[in-house]
Short mmCIF file of C-alpha atoms in Angstrom, two decimals:
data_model
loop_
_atom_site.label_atom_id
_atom_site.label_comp_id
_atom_site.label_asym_id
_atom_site.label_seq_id
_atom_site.Cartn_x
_atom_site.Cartn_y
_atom_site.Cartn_z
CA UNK A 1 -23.32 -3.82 82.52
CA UNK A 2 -21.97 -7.30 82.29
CA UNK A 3 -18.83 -7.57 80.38
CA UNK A 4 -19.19 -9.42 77.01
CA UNK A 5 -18.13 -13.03 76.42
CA UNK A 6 -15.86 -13.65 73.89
CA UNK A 7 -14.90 -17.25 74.57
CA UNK A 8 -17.42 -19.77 75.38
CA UNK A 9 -16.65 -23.17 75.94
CA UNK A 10 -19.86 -25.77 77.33
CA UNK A 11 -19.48 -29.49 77.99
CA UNK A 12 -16.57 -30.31 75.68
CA UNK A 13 -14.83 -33.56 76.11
CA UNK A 14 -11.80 -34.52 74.08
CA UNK A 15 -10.44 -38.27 73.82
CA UNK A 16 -7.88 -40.16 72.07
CA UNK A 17 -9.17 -43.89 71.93
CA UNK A 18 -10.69 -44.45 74.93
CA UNK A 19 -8.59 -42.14 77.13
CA UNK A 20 -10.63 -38.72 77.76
CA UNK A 21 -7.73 -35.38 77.87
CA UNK A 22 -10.94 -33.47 78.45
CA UNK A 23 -14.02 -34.36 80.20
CA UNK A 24 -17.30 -32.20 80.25
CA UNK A 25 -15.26 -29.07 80.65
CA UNK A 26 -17.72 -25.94 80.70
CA UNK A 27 -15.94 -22.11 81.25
CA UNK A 28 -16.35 -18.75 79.57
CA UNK A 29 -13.80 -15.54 79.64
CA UNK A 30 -14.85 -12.07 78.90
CA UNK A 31 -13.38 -8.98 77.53
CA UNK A 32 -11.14 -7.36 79.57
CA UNK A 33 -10.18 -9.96 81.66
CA UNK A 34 -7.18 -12.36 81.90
CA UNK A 35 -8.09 -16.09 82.97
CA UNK A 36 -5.78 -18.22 84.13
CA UNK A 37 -5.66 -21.83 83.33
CA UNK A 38 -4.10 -23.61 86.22
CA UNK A 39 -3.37 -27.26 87.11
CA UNK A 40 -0.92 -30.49 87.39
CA UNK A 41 0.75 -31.51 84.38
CA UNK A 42 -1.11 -34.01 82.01
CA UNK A 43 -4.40 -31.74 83.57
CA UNK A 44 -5.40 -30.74 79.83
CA UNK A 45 -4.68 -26.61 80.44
CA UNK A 46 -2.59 -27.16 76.39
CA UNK A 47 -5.13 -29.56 75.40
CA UNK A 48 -8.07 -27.02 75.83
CA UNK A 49 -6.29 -24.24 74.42
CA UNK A 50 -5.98 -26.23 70.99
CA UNK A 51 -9.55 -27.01 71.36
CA UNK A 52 -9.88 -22.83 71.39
CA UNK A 53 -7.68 -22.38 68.63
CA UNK A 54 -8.81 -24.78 66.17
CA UNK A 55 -6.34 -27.32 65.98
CA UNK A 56 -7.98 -30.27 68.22
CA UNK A 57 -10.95 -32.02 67.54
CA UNK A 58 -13.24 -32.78 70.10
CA UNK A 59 -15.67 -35.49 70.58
CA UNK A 60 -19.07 -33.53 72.40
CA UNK A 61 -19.45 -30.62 73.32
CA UNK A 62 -19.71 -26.36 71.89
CA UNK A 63 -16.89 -23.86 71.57
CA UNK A 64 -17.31 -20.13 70.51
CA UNK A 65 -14.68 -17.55 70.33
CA UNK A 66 -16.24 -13.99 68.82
CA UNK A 67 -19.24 -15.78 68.36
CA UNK A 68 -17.79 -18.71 65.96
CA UNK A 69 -16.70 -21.74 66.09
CA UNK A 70 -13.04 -22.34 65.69
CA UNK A 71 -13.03 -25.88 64.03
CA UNK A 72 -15.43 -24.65 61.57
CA UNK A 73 -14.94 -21.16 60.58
CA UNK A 74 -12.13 -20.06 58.19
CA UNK A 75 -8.83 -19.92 58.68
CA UNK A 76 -8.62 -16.23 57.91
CA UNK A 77 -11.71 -15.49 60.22
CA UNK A 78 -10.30 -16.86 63.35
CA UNK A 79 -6.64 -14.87 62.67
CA UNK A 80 -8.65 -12.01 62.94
CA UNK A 81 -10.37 -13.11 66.29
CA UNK A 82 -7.98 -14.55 67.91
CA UNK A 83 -3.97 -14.03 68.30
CA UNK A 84 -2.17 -17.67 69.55
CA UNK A 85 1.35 -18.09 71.69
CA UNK A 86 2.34 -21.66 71.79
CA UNK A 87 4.64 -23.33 74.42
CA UNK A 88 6.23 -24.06 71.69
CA UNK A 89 7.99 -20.70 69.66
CA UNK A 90 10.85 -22.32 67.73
CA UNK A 91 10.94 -21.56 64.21
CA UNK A 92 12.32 -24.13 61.43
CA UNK A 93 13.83 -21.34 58.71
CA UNK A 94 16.34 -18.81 59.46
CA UNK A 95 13.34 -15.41 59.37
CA UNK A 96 14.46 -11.92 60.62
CA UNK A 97 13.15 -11.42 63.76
CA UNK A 98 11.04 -8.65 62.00
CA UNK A 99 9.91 -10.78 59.45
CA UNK A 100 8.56 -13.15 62.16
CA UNK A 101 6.57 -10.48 64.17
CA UNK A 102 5.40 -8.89 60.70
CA UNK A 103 3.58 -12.15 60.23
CA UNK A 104 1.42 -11.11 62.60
CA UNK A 105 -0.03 -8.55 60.18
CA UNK A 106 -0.53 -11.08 57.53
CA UNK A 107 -4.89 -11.37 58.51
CA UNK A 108 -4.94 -7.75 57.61
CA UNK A 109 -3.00 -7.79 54.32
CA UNK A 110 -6.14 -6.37 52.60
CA UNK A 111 -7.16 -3.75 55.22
CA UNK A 112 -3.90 -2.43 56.53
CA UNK A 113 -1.22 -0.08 54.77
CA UNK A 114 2.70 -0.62 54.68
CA UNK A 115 2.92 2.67 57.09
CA UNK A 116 0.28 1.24 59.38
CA UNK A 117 1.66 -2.28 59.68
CA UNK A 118 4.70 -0.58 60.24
CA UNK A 119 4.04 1.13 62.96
CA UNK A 120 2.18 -1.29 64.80
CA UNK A 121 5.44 -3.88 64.53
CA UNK A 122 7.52 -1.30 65.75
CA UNK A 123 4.74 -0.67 68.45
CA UNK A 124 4.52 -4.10 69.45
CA UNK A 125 8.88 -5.09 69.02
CA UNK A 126 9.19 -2.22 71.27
CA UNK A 127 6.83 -3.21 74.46
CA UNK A 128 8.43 -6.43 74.60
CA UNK A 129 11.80 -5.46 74.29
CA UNK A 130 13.60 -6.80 71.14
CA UNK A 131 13.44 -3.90 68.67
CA UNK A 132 17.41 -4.17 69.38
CA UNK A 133 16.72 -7.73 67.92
CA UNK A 134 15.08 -6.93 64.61
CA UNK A 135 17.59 -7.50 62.04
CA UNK A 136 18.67 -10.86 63.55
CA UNK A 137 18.27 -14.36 62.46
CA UNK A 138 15.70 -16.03 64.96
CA UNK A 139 17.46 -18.89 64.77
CA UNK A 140 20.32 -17.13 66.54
CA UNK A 141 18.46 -16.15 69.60
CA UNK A 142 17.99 -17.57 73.31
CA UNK A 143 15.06 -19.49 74.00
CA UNK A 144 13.21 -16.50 76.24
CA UNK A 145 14.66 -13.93 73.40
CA UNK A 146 12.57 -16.13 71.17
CA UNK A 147 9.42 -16.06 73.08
CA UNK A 148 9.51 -12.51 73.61
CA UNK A 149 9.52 -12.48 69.32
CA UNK A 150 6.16 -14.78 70.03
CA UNK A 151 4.66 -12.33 71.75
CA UNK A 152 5.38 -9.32 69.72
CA UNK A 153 3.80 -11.45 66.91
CA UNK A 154 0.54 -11.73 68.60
CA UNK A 155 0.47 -8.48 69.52
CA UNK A 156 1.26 -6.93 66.27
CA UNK A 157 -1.95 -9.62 64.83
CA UNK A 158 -3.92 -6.97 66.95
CA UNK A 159 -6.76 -9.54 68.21
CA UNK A 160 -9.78 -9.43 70.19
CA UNK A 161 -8.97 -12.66 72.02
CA UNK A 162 -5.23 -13.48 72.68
CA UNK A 163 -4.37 -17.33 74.10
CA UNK A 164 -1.15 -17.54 75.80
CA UNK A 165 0.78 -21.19 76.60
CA UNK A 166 3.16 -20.78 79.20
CA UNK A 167 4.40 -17.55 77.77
CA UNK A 168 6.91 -17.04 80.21
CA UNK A 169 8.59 -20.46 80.78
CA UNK A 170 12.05 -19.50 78.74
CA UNK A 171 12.53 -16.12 80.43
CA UNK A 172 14.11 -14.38 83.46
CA UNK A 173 12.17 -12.91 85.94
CA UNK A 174 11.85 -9.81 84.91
CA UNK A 175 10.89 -10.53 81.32
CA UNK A 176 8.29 -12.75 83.17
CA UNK A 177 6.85 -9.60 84.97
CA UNK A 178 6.72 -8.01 81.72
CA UNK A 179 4.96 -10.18 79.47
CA UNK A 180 2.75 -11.04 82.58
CA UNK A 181 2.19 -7.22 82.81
CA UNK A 182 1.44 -6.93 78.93
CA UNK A 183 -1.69 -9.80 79.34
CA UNK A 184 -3.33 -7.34 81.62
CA UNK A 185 -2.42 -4.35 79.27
CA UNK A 186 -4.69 -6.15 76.80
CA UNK A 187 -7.13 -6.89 78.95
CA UNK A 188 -7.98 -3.21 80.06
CA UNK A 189 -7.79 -2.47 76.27
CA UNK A 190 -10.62 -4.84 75.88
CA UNK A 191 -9.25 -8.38 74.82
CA UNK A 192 -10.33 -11.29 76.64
CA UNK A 193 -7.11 -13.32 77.29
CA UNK A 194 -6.65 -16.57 78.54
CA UNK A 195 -3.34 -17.76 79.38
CA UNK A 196 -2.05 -21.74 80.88
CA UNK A 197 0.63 -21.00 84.03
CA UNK A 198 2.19 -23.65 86.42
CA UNK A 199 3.41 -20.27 88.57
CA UNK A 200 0.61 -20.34 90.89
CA UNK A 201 1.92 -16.80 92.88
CA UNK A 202 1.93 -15.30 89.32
CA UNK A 203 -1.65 -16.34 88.70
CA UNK A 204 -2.81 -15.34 91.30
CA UNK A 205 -1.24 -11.55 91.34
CA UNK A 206 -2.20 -11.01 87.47
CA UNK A 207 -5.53 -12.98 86.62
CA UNK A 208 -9.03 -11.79 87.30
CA UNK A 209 -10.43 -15.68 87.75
CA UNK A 210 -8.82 -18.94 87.11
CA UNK A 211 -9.83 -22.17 85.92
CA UNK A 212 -8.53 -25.20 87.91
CA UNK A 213 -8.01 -28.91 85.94
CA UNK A 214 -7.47 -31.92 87.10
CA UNK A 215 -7.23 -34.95 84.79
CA UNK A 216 -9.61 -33.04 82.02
CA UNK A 217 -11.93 -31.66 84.63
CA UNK A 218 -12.85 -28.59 85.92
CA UNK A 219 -11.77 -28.88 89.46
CA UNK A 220 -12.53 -25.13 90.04
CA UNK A 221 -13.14 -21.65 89.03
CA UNK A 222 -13.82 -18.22 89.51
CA UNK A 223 -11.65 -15.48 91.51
CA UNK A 224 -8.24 -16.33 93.46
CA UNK A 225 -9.98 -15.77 96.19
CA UNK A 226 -12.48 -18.15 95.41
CA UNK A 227 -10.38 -21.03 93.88
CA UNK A 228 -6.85 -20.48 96.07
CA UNK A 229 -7.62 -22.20 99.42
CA UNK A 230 -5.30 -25.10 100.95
CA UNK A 231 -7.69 -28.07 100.44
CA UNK A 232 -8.52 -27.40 96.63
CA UNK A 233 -4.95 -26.51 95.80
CA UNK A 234 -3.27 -29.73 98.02
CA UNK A 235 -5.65 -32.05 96.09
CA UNK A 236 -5.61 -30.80 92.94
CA UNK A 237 -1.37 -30.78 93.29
CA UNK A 238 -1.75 -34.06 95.78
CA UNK A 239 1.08 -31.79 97.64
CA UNK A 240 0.85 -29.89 100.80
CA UNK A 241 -0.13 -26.36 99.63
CA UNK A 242 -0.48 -23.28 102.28
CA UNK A 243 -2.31 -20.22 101.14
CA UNK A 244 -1.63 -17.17 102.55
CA UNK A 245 -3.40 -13.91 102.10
CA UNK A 246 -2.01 -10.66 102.86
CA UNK A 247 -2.98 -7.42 102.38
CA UNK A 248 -0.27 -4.16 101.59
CA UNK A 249 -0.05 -0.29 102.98
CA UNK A 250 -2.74 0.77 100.22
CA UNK A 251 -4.87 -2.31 101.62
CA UNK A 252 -4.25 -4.00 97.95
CA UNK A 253 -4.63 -7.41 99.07
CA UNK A 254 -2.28 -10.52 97.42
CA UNK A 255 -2.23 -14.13 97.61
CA UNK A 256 0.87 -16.25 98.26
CA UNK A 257 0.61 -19.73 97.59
CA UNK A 258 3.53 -22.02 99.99
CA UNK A 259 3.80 -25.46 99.01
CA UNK A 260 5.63 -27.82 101.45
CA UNK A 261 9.68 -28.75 101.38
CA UNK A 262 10.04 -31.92 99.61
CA UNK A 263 13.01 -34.06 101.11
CA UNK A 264 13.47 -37.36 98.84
CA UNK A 265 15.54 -39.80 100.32
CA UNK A 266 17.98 -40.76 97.03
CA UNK A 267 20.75 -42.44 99.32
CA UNK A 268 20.21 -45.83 97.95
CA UNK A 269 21.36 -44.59 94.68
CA UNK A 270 25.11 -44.60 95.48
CA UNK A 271 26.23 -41.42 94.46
CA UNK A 272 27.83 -40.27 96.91
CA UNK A 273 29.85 -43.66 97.49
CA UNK A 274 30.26 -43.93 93.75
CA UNK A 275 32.11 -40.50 93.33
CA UNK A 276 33.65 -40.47 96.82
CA UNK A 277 37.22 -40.08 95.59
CA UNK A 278 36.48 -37.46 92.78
#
């Protein structure tokens, strides 16, 4: 049986005067996968995910998520579809880090129970790591301490679809393989979730299929194997990109992407002569 679709996005094209950020971009992602959204900087991998969550218009072009469409459908609605982490997670006011993740709860205010909602932000404080953080100002913590709050949020909103910008960009490697391992914990529960990443080894070892932009355009897509190959990567990246392909005792295979050295020559910019007698 084919796995159900719960994001659909066909032709859209997104422009600010006459300068298209997305251009005729068609992709889908089902439940119980994770897609990757990979490409350059400037590609449009942010500017598509605001398209998904509601927040930038397009020009042409259909978008579904559950079945609706997020520029039209209420506000409520889509909270209950579809759970957001921007690259952004700073917060202006000085919230508990519980009150932050409890907003997460706030699309089921009229469904849920105080023990329920309780649970589930312990539940969801807990797989990320910061139920030591709970009672402390947000304001107070690190920058990965804070996205690690993000993601308890969305988990705790308990979502069908979950969209993830750069989740792990403020954290440590090991709170990388985490959150990395908690998309693909939603996925086998069922969510379809789609998430933008510049690490293209960590794409490739946790999403099912990626979707490769370049300058608003879908370069590529479909499985690592299928998109991951040395003349797609070097000219989406215009960089000298090696793929390798291995494959492990338990014949698990993996995908390591080598881009070349890069060896700028910066002499003509005097530093060394200029601090030569610090």
């Amino acid at each position: 049986m084919a796995a159900t679709e719960m994001i659909t996005v066909d032709n859209v094209t997104v422009a600010i005067g006459e300068k298209k950020l997305l251009d005729g971009v068609t992709m889908s992602a089902a439940a119980g996968e994770v897609l990757g959204l990979i490409g350059p900087n400037g590609a449009g991998k942010s500017t598509l995910l605001a398209v998904l969550t509601g927040d930038r218009d397009r020009i042409a072009g259909e978008v579904r998520i559950g079945g609706f469409d997020p520029a039209t459908a209420s506000p409520l609605h889509m909270a209950q579809l579809r759970a957001v982490m921007l690259q952004d997670v700073s917060v202006a006011f000085s919230f508990l880090v519980w009150d932050v993740v409890e907003m997460g709860r706030r699309p089921w205010e009229k469904t849920s129970d105080p023990e329920t909602d309780r649970a589930v932000i312990e539940v969801a404080l807990e797989a990320t790591g910061v139920s030591h953080l709970a009672e402390r100002e947000i304001t107070t913590l690190s920058g990965g301490e804070k996205a690690r709050v993000a993601l308890s949020r969305v988990l705790a909103q308990q979502t069908p679809v979950v969209l993830l910008d750069e989740p792990t960009a403020a954290m440590d490697i090991g709170h990388q393989e985490q959150t990395l391992g908690i998309a693909r914990a939603l996925a086998r529960s069922g969510a379809a979730v789609i998430v933008v990443m510049h690490d293209l080894n960590a794409a490739a070892a946790y999403c099912d299929r990626v979707v490769c932009l370049e300058r608003g355009r879908v370069v590529a897509q479909g499985t690592v194997d299928e998109v991951y190959t040395s003349e797609i990567l070097s000219g989406v990246y215009g960089w000298p990109i090696r793929v390798e392909r291995h494959r492990d005792e338990s014949n698990r295979k993996s995908v390591r992407v080598i881009p070349q050295r890069a060896t700028p020559d910066i002499s003509s910019l005097g530093f060394l002569s200029a601090n030569s007698g610090i």
